[in-house]
CSV table of C-alpha atoms and ligand atoms in Angstrom, one decimal:
chain,number,residue,atom,x,y,z
A,1,UNK,CA,70.7,36.1,-87.1
A,2,UNK,CA,70.2,36.7,-90.8
A,3,UNK,CA,66.6,36.8,-91.8
A,4,UNK,CA,65.1,37.1,-95.3
A,5,UNK,CA,61.4,38.0,-95.7
A,6,UNK,CA,60.2,37.0,-99.2
A,7,UNK,CA,56.7,37.9,-100.3
A,8,UNK,CA,54.4,37.9,-103.3
A,9,UNK,CA,51.6,40.4,-103.7
A,10,UNK,CA,48.8,41.3,-106.1
A,11,UNK,CA,47.7,44.6,-104.6
A,12,UNK,CA,50.4,45.6,-102.1
A,13,UNK,CA,49.0,44.4,-98.7
A,14,UNK,CA,51.5,41.6,-98.4
A,15,UNK,CA,54.4,43.9,-99.3
A,16,UNK,CA,53.4,46.3,-96.6
A,17,UNK,CA,53.1,43.5,-94.0
A,18,UNK,CA,56.4,42.0,-95.1
A,19,UNK,CA,58.1,45.4,-94.5
A,20,UNK,CA,56.5,45.6,-91.1
A,21,UNK,CA,57.7,42.1,-90.2
A,22,UNK,CA,61.2,42.8,-91.5
A,23,UNK,CA,61.4,46.1,-89.5
A,24,UNK,CA,60.8,44.2,-86.3
A,25,UNK,CA,63.4,41.5,-86.8
A,26,UNK,CA,66.0,43.5,-88.8
A,27,UNK,CA,65.2,41.3,-91.8
A,28,UNK,CA,65.8,41.9,-95.5
A,29,UNK,CA,62.7,42.2,-97.7
A,30,UNK,CA,62.7,40.6,-101.1
A,31,UNK,CA,59.9,40.4,-103.7
A,32,UNK,CA,59.5,36.9,-105.0
A,33,UNK,CA,59.6,38.3,-108.5
A,34,UNK,CA,63.2,39.4,-107.9
A,35,UNK,CA,64.3,36.6,-105.5
A,36,UNK,CA,67.4,34.6,-106.3
A,37,UNK,CA,68.1,31.1,-105.1
A,38,UNK,CA,70.7,32.7,-102.7
A,39,UNK,CA,68.0,34.7,-101.1
A,40,UNK,CA,66.5,31.4,-100.0
A,41,UNK,CA,69.7,29.7,-98.9
A,42,UNK,CA,71.8,32.5,-97.6
A,43,UNK,CA,70.0,33.2,-94.3
A,44,UNK,CA,69.3,31.6,-90.9
A,45,UNK,CA,65.6,32.1,-91.0
A,46,UNK,CA,63.3,32.4,-94.0
A,47,UNK,CA,60.0,34.2,-93.6
A,48,UNK,CA,57.7,33.6,-96.6
A,49,UNK,CA,54.4,35.5,-97.2
A,50,UNK,CA,51.6,35.3,-99.6
A,51,UNK,CA,48.0,36.5,-100.1
A,52,UNK,CA,45.4,34.0,-101.2
A,53,UNK,CA,44.1,34.7,-104.7
A,54,UNK,CA,41.3,33.3,-106.8
A,55,UNK,CA,39.4,30.7,-104.7
A,56,UNK,CA,42.0,29.3,-102.3
A,57,UNK,CA,44.9,29.8,-104.8
A,58,UNK,CA,48.5,30.7,-104.3
A,59,UNK,CA,49.4,34.2,-105.5
A,60,UNK,CA,50.5,33.9,-109.1
A,61,UNK,CA,54.2,35.0,-108.7
A,62,UNK,CA,54.7,32.3,-106.0
A,63,UNK,CA,52.9,29.8,-108.1
A,64,UNK,CA,55.5,30.4,-110.9
A,65,UNK,CA,58.4,30.2,-108.5
A,66,UNK,CA,57.6,27.2,-106.4
A,67,UNK,CA,60.3,25.2,-108.1
A,68,UNK,CA,62.9,27.3,-106.3
A,69,UNK,CA,62.4,25.2,-103.2
A,70,UNK,CA,63.6,22.0,-104.8
A,71,UNK,CA,66.3,24.0,-106.6
A,72,UNK,CA,67.9,25.2,-103.3
A,73,UNK,CA,66.7,22.4,-101.1
A,74,UNK,CA,65.3,23.3,-97.7
A,75,UNK,CA,66.4,20.3,-95.6
A,76,UNK,CA,66.7,21.5,-92.0
A,77,UNK,CA,66.1,25.1,-93.0
A,78,UNK,CA,64.1,27.2,-90.5
A,79,UNK,CA,61.1,28.7,-92.3
A,80,UNK,CA,58.2,30.7,-91.0
A,81,UNK,CA,55.1,31.6,-93.0
A,82,UNK,CA,52.5,34.4,-93.0
A,83,UNK,CA,49.4,34.7,-95.1
A,84,UNK,CA,46.9,37.4,-96.0
A,85,UNK,CA,43.3,36.7,-96.7
A,86,UNK,CA,39.7,37.8,-96.2
A,87,UNK,CA,37.8,35.7,-93.7
A,88,UNK,CA,34.4,37.3,-94.5
A,89,UNK,CA,34.3,37.1,-98.3
A,90,UNK,CA,36.3,33.9,-98.5
A,91,UNK,CA,35.4,32.1,-95.3
A,92,UNK,CA,35.9,28.6,-96.9
A,93,UNK,CA,39.3,29.3,-98.2
A,94,UNK,CA,40.7,31.7,-95.6
A,95,UNK,CA,44.5,32.1,-96.1
A,96,UNK,CA,44.6,28.8,-98.0
A,97,UNK,CA,47.8,30.0,-99.8
A,98,UNK,CA,49.7,29.8,-96.5
A,99,UNK,CA,48.8,26.1,-96.4
A,100,UNK,CA,50.0,25.6,-99.9
A,101,UNK,CA,53.3,27.2,-99.1
A,102,UNK,CA,53.5,25.1,-96.0
A,103,UNK,CA,53.1,21.9,-98.0
A,104,UNK,CA,55.7,23.0,-100.5
A,105,UNK,CA,58.4,23.8,-98.0
A,106,UNK,CA,57.7,20.8,-95.8
A,107,UNK,CA,58.1,18.6,-98.9
A,108,UNK,CA,61.6,19.9,-99.2
A,109,UNK,CA,62.5,19.2,-95.6
A,110,UNK,CA,62.0,22.6,-94.0
A,111,UNK,CA,61.5,23.0,-90.3
A,112,UNK,CA,58.4,25.3,-90.0
A,113,UNK,CA,58.2,27.6,-87.0
A,114,UNK,CA,55.6,30.1,-85.9
A,115,UNK,CA,52.2,28.2,-85.8
A,116,UNK,CA,49.5,30.3,-84.3
A,117,UNK,CA,46.1,29.9,-82.6
A,118,UNK,CA,42.9,30.2,-84.7
A,119,UNK,CA,41.0,32.1,-81.9
A,120,UNK,CA,40.1,35.7,-82.8
A,121,UNK,CA,39.2,34.8,-86.4
A,122,UNK,CA,35.8,33.9,-87.9
A,123,UNK,CA,35.9,31.5,-90.8
A,124,UNK,CA,34.6,28.0,-91.8
A,125,UNK,CA,37.6,26.4,-93.4
A,126,UNK,CA,41.3,27.0,-94.2
A,127,UNK,CA,43.9,24.8,-95.8
A,128,UNK,CA,46.4,26.7,-93.5
A,129,UNK,CA,45.0,25.0,-90.4
A,130,UNK,CA,46.7,21.8,-89.3
A,131,UNK,CA,46.1,20.2,-86.0
A,132,UNK,CA,43.8,23.1,-85.1
A,133,UNK,CA,46.4,25.8,-85.5
A,134,UNK,CA,47.4,28.0,-88.4
A,135,UNK,CA,50.8,26.9,-89.8
A,136,UNK,CA,51.9,30.5,-89.5
A,137,UNK,CA,50.6,34.0,-89.0
A,138,UNK,CA,47.2,34.7,-90.5
A,139,UNK,CA,46.4,38.4,-91.3
A,140,UNK,CA,43.2,40.0,-92.6
A,141,UNK,CA,43.7,43.5,-93.9
A,142,UNK,CA,40.2,43.5,-95.2
A,143,UNK,CA,38.3,42.9,-91.9
A,144,UNK,CA,40.8,43.1,-89.0
A,145,UNK,CA,43.3,45.7,-90.1
A,146,UNK,CA,43.5,47.1,-86.5
A,147,UNK,CA,44.9,43.7,-85.3
A,148,UNK,CA,47.7,43.5,-87.8
A,149,UNK,CA,50.3,45.4,-85.8
A,150,UNK,CA,49.7,43.6,-82.5
A,151,UNK,CA,49.6,40.3,-84.3
A,152,UNK,CA,52.9,40.9,-86.0
A,153,UNK,CA,54.5,42.2,-82.9
A,154,UNK,CA,53.6,39.1,-80.8
A,155,UNK,CA,54.5,36.7,-83.6
A,156,UNK,CA,57.8,38.2,-84.5
A,157,UNK,CA,59.0,38.3,-80.9
A,158,UNK,CA,58.2,34.6,-80.3
A,159,UNK,CA,59.6,33.7,-83.7
A,160,UNK,CA,63.0,35.2,-83.2
A,161,UNK,CA,63.3,33.4,-79.8
A,162,UNK,CA,62.3,30.1,-81.3
A,163,UNK,CA,64.6,30.5,-84.3
A,164,UNK,CA,67.6,30.9,-82.0
A,165,UNK,CA,67.1,27.3,-80.9
A,166,UNK,CA,68.9,24.4,-82.6
A,167,UNK,CA,66.9,22.6,-85.3
A,168,UNK,CA,67.1,19.3,-83.4
A,169,UNK,CA,65.3,21.0,-80.4
A,170,UNK,CA,62.6,22.5,-82.7
A,171,UNK,CA,62.0,19.1,-84.3
A,172,UNK,CA,61.8,17.4,-80.9
A,173,UNK,CA,59.3,20.1,-79.6
A,174,UNK,CA,57.1,19.6,-82.7
A,175,UNK,CA,56.9,15.8,-82.3
B,201,LIG,C1,39.9,38.1,-106.6
B,201,LIG,C2,40.3,37.8,-105.2
B,201,LIG,C3,40.3,36.5,-104.7
B,201,LIG,C4,40.6,36.3,-103.3
B,201,LIG,N1,40.5,35.0,-102.8
B,201,LIG,C5,40.7,34.8,-101.5
B,201,LIG,C6,40.6,33.5,-101.0
B,201,LIG,O1,40.3,32.5,-101.6
B,201,LIG,N2,40.9,33.3,-99.6
B,201,LIG,C7,41.2,34.4,-98.8
B,201,LIG,O2,41.4,34.2,-97.6
B,201,LIG,N3,41.3,35.7,-99.3
B,201,LIG,C8,41.1,35.9,-100.6
B,201,LIG,N4,41.2,37.1,-101.2
B,201,LIG,C9,41.6,38.3,-100.3
B,201,LIG,C10,43.1,38.6,-100.4
B,201,LIG,O3,43.9,37.6,-100.1
B,201,LIG,C11,43.4,39.8,-99.5
B,201,LIG,O4,42.6,40.9,-99.9
B,201,LIG,C12,44.8,40.2,-99.4
B,201,LIG,O5,45.0,41.2,-98.4
B,201,LIG,C13,45.4,40.7,-100.7
B,201,LIG,O6,46.8,40.9,-100.5
B,201,LIG,P1,47.7,41.6,-101.6
B,201,LIG,O7,47.3,43.1,-101.6
B,201,LIG,O8,49.1,41.4,-101.1
B,201,LIG,O9,47.4,41.0,-102.9
B,201,LIG,C14,40.9,37.4,-102.5
B,201,LIG,C15,41.0,38.7,-103.0
B,201,LIG,C16,40.6,38.9,-104.4
B,201,LIG,C17,40.7,40.3,-104.9
């Protein structure tokens, strides 16, 4: 399975996490600043990651490149998301950027895998929570750094299994 892990970062945390995720699934890591349309289209699973910046904002390099989704079209594409945030300092906008990425890829027809439980986190509100689950993997390098490795390990293992299923089955499971 060909997996591309595309990330944006302000201070390096999301790049390091992207590298750890890619290492576990033999994925290819690409900085959104250098990503080509082919990096989005030429793979079986796209894993996209962003930190939340400002107050609930998408990281700026992603913000500038969101148009790539409509350019390549994501209809039926398997996509998984991860987001970095700080649940103590930004408890009202925790990992909001992951929710913004989710809306952008779903609008282009992507099939999103890898939702996770919100238990084990302490926050008030997040745009990345839908139907009481995070739309992807939420990581907090500021307050829960010790949990990053086990969270990645569990998530990637389940993700790779799910991504092997046909899109039709994934859609049926989600509905
Ligand atoms: C100015 C600033 C604003 C931030 N805003 C948010 C926010 O609204 N929500 C959140 O969950 N985290 C927020 N964070 C925390 C970052 O998302 C977090 O530190 C992340 O690990 C940074 O990743 P990076 O090193 O890849 O840029 C903010 C951090 C900074 C410095």
